Coordinates of C-alpha atoms and ligand atoms in Angstrom, one line a residue:
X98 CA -84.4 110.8 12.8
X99 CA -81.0 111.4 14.9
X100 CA -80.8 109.8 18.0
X101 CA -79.1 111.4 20.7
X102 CA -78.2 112.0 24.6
X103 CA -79.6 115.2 26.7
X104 CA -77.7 116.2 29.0
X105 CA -79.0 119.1 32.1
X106 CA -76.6 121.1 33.3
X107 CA -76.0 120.6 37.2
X108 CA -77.3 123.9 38.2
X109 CA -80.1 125.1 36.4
X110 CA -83.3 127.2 37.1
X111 CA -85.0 129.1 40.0
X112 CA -82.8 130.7 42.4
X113 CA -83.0 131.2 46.1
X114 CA -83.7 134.5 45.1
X115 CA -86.8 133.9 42.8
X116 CA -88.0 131.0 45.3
X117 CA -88.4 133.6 47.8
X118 CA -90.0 136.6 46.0
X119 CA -92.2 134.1 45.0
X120 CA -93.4 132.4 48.3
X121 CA -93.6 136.2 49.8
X122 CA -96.2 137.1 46.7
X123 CA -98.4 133.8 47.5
X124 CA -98.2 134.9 51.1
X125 CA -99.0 138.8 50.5
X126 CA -102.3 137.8 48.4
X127 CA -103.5 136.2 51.6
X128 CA -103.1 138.4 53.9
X129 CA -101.7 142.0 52.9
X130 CA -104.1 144.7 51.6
X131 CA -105.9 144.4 48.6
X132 CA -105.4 144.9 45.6
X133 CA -101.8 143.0 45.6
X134 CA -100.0 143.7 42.5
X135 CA -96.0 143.7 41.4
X136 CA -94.3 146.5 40.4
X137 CA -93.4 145.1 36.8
X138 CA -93.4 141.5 36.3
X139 CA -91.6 139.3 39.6
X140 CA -89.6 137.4 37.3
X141 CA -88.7 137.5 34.0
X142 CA -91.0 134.7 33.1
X143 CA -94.4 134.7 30.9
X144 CA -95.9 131.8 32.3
X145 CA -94.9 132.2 36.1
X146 CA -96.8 136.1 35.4
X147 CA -99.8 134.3 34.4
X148 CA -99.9 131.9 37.1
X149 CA -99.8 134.2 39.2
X150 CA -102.2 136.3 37.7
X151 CA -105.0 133.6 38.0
X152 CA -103.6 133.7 42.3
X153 CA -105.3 137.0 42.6
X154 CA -101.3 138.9 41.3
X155 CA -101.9 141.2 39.6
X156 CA -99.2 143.8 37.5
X157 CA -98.5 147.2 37.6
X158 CA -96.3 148.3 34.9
X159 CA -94.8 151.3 37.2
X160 CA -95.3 153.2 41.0
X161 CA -97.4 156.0 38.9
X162 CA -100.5 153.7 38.1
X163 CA -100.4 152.1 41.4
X164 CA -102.6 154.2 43.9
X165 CA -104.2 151.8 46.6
X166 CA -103.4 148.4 48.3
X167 CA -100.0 146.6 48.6
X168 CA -97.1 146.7 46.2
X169 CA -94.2 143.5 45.8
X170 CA -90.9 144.9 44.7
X171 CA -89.4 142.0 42.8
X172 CA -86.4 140.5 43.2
X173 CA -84.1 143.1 41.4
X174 CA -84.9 145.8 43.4
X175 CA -85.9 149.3 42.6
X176 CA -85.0 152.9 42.8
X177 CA -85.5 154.1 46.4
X178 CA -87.2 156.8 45.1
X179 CA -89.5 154.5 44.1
X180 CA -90.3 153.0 47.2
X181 CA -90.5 156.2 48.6
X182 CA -93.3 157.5 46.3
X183 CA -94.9 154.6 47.0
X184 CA -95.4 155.2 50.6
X185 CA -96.3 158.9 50.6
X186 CA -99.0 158.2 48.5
X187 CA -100.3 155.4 51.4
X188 CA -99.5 152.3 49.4
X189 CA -98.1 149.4 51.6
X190 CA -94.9 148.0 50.2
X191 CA -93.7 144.4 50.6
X192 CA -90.0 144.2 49.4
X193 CA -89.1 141.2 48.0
X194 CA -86.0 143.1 47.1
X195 CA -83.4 139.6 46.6
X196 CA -80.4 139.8 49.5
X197 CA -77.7 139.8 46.8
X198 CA -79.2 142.8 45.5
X199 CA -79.4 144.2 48.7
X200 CA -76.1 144.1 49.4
X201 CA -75.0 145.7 46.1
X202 CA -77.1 148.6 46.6
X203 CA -76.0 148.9 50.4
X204 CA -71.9 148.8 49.2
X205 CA -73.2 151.3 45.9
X206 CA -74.3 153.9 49.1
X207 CA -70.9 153.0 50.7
X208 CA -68.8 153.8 48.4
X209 CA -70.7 157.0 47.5
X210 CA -70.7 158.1 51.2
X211 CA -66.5 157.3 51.5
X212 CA -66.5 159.6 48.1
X213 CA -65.7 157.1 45.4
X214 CA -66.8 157.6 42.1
X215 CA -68.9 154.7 41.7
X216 CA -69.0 152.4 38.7
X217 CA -71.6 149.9 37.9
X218 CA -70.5 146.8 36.0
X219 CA -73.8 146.0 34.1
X220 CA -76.8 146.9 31.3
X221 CA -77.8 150.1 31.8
X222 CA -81.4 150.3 31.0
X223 CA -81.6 147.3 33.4
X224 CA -84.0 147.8 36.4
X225 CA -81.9 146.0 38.9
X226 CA -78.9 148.3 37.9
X227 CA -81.3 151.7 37.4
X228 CA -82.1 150.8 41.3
X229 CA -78.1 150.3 42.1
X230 CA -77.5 153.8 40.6
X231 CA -80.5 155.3 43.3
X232 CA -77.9 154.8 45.5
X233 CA -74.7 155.4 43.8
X234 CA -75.1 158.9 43.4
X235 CA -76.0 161.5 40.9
X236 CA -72.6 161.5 39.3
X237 CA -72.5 157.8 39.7
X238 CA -72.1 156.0 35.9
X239 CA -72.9 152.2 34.1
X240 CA -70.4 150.5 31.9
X241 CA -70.1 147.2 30.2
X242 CA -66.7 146.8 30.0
X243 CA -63.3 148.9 29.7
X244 CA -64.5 150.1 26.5
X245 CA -67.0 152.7 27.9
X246 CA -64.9 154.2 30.9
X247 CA -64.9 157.6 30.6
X248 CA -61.1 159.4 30.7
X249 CA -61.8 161.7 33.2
X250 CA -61.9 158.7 35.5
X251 CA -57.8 158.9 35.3
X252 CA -56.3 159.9 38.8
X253 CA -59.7 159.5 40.6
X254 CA -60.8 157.2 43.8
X255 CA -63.2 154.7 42.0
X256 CA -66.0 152.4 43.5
X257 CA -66.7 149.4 41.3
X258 CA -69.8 147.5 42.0
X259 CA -71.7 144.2 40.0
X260 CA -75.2 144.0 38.2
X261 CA -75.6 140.3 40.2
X262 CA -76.2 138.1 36.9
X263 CA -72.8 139.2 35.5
X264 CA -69.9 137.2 34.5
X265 CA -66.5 137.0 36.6
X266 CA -64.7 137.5 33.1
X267 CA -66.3 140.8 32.8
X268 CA -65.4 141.8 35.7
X269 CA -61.7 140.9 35.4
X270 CA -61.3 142.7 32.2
X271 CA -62.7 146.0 34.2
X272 CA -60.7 145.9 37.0
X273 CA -57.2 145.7 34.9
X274 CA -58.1 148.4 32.5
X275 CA -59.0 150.4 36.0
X276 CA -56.7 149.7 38.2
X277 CA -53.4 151.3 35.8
X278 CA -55.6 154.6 35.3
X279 CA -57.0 155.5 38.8
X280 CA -55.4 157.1 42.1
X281 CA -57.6 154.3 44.0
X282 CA -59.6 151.4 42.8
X283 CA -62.1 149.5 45.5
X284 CA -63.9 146.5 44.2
X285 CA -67.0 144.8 45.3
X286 CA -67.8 141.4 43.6
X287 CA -71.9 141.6 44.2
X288 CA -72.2 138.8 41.3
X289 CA -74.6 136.6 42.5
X290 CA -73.6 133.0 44.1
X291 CA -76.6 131.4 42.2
X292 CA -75.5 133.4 38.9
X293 CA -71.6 132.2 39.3
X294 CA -72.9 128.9 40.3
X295 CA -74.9 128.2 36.9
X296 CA -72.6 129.8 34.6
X297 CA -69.9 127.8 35.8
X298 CA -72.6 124.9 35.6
X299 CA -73.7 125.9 32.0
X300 CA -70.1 126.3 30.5
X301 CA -69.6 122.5 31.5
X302 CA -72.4 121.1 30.1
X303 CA -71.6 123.1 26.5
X304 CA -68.0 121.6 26.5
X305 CA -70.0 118.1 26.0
X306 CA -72.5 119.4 24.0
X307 CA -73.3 119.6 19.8
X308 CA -76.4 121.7 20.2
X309 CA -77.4 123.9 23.4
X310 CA -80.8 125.2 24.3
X311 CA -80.7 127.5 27.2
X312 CA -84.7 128.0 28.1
X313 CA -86.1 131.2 29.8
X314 CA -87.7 134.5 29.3
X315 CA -86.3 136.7 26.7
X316 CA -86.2 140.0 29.4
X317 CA -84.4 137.9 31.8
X318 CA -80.7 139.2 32.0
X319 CA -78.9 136.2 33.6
X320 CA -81.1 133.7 31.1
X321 CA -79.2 135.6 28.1
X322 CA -75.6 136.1 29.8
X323 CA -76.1 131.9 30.1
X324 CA -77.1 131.8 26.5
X325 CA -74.0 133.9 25.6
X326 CA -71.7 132.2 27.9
X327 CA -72.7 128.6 26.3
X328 CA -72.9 130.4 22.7
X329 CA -68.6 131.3 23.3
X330 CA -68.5 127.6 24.0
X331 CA -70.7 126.3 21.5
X332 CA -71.7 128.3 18.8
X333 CA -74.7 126.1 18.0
X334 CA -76.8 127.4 21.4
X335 CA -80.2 128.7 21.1
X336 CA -82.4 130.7 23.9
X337 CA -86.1 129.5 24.0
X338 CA -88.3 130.5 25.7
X339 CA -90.5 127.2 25.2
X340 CA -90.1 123.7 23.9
X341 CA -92.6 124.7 21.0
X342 CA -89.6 126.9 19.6
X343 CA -87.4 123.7 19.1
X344 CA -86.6 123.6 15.8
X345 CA -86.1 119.5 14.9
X346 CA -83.2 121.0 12.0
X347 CA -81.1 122.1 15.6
X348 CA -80.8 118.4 16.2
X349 CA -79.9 117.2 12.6
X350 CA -76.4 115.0 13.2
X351 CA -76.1 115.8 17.2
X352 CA -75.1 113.5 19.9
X353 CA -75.4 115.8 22.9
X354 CA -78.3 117.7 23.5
X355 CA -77.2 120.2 26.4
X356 CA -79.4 122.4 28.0
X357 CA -79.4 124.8 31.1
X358 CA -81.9 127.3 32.1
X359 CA -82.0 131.0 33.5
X360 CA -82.7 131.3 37.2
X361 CA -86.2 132.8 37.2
X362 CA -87.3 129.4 34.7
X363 CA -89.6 127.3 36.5
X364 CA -88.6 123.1 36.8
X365 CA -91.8 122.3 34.5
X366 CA -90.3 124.3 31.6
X367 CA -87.1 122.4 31.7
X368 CA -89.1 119.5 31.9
X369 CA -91.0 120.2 28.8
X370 CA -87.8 120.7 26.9
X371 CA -86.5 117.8 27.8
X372 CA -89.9 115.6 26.8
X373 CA -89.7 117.4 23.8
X374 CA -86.5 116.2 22.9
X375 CA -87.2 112.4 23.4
X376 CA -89.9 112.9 21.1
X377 CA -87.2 114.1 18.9
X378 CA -84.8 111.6 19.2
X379 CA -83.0 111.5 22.6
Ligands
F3S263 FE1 -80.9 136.8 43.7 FE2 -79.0 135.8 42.3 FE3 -81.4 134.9 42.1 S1 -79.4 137.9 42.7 S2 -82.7 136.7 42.5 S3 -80.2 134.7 43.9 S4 -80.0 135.2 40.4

């Protein structure tokens, strides 16, 4: 068996913003009206959903099958129609709504209001970025890089705005393929402090490393933007969701183990991949 050293990346795990959603769900079940469920899961995490499941929080999978008691946005926000349809049907809604994501929706409306064309920097099927849009405008549009900008952008006043868990390098390369082609380019960097903070974090740690494991839910966006990050580092990186997906072959000739974890992974996952690996040979 290979012996070798893990190291933890410096920033890894729950947010501020996940902390929070999380403490205003516990509080909700105590004292909002019943029944108390999330509007999809709070974070993208299997086991916190469970855990929260056996608290009395339960899961709707969308506003349509949710008809009585309290709904918790999560932390990525949602459409405002959402929220809206929620409340003329007499549902009480508790937004948990993160402030990062907050303020990228607020500057989305902004923009739209001063007449930009707005552009949102992120996934497109992604729920926080589908509630960005709600307030970007019908004629609003999603890219992931300079690749999918449109040409009838040329000439126009554009409004550029952040899904939170992207990458500063992303950004970059959309801003200089903009800024040639349009009559006015305003930028807001809503990346996330928390996101910046552990990619920078995560990207150190891989330097050092032979093998990475970057542990969280497979849904979770900024869990696989770390993995991908660490991946351009390292090529030997793998995203678990659990220490039972450690394969031992990962760890054949290694003498750093790195490993990082998405923001919406609780501390007793990271601790179980890291038991896991000194039964393996750190
Ligand atoms: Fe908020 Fe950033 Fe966490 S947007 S939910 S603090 S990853």
């Amino acid at each position: 068996m290979s012996r070798f050293r893990v190291v933890v990346a410096s920033e890894a795990g729950f947010c501020w913003g996940v902390e929070r959603a999380l403490e205003i769900a516990r509080e909700a079940v105590l004292t909002a009206q019943a029944p108390v469920d999330t509007l999809g899961p709070l974070i993208h995490n299997p086991g916190v959903t469970l855990e929260l499941a056996e608290q009395g929080i339960g899961l709707s999978p969308d506003e349509a099958g949710k008809t009585a008691g309290t709904a918790i946005i999560r932390s990525h926000g949602v459409p405002r129609e959402v929220i809206e349809s929620l409340e003329g049907r007499g549902v009480a809604v508790i937004d948990a709504t993160c402030s990062f994501v907050k303020s990228a929706q607020t500057k989305a409306a902004r923009l739209r209001e001063q007449g930009y064309q707005v552009v949102v920097l992120g996934e497109p099927d992604h729920p926080e970025v589908l509630g960005i849009r709600s307030y970007a405008g019908p004629d609003s549009m999603t890219v992931q890089g300079p690749e999918d900008l449109p040409e009838d952008l040329d000439g126009r006043r554009v409004g550029v705005v952040v899904q939170t868990t992207q990458s500063p390098a992303r950004l970059a390369a959309l801003t200089a393929a903009l800024a040639p082609r349009v009559r006015e380019l305003r930028v807001y960097n809503t990346i996330c402090s928390a996101t910046e903070r552990r990619q920078e974090a995560a990207i150190a740690m891989a330097v050092e490393a032979d093998t990475v494991l970057v542990v969280g839910g497979r849904a979770s966006a900024n869990t696989a933007r770390l993995a991908e990050l660490c991946a351009q580092v390292q090529p030997r990186t793998y995203h678990i969701e659990s220490a039972d997906e450690i394969d031992p072959g990962w760890l054949d000739l290694v003498e750093v183990v790195g490993v990082t974890a998405g923001a919406s992974t609780p501390a007793v996952q990271i601790e179980r991949v890291v038991e896991r690996l000194r039964e393996l040979g750190s």
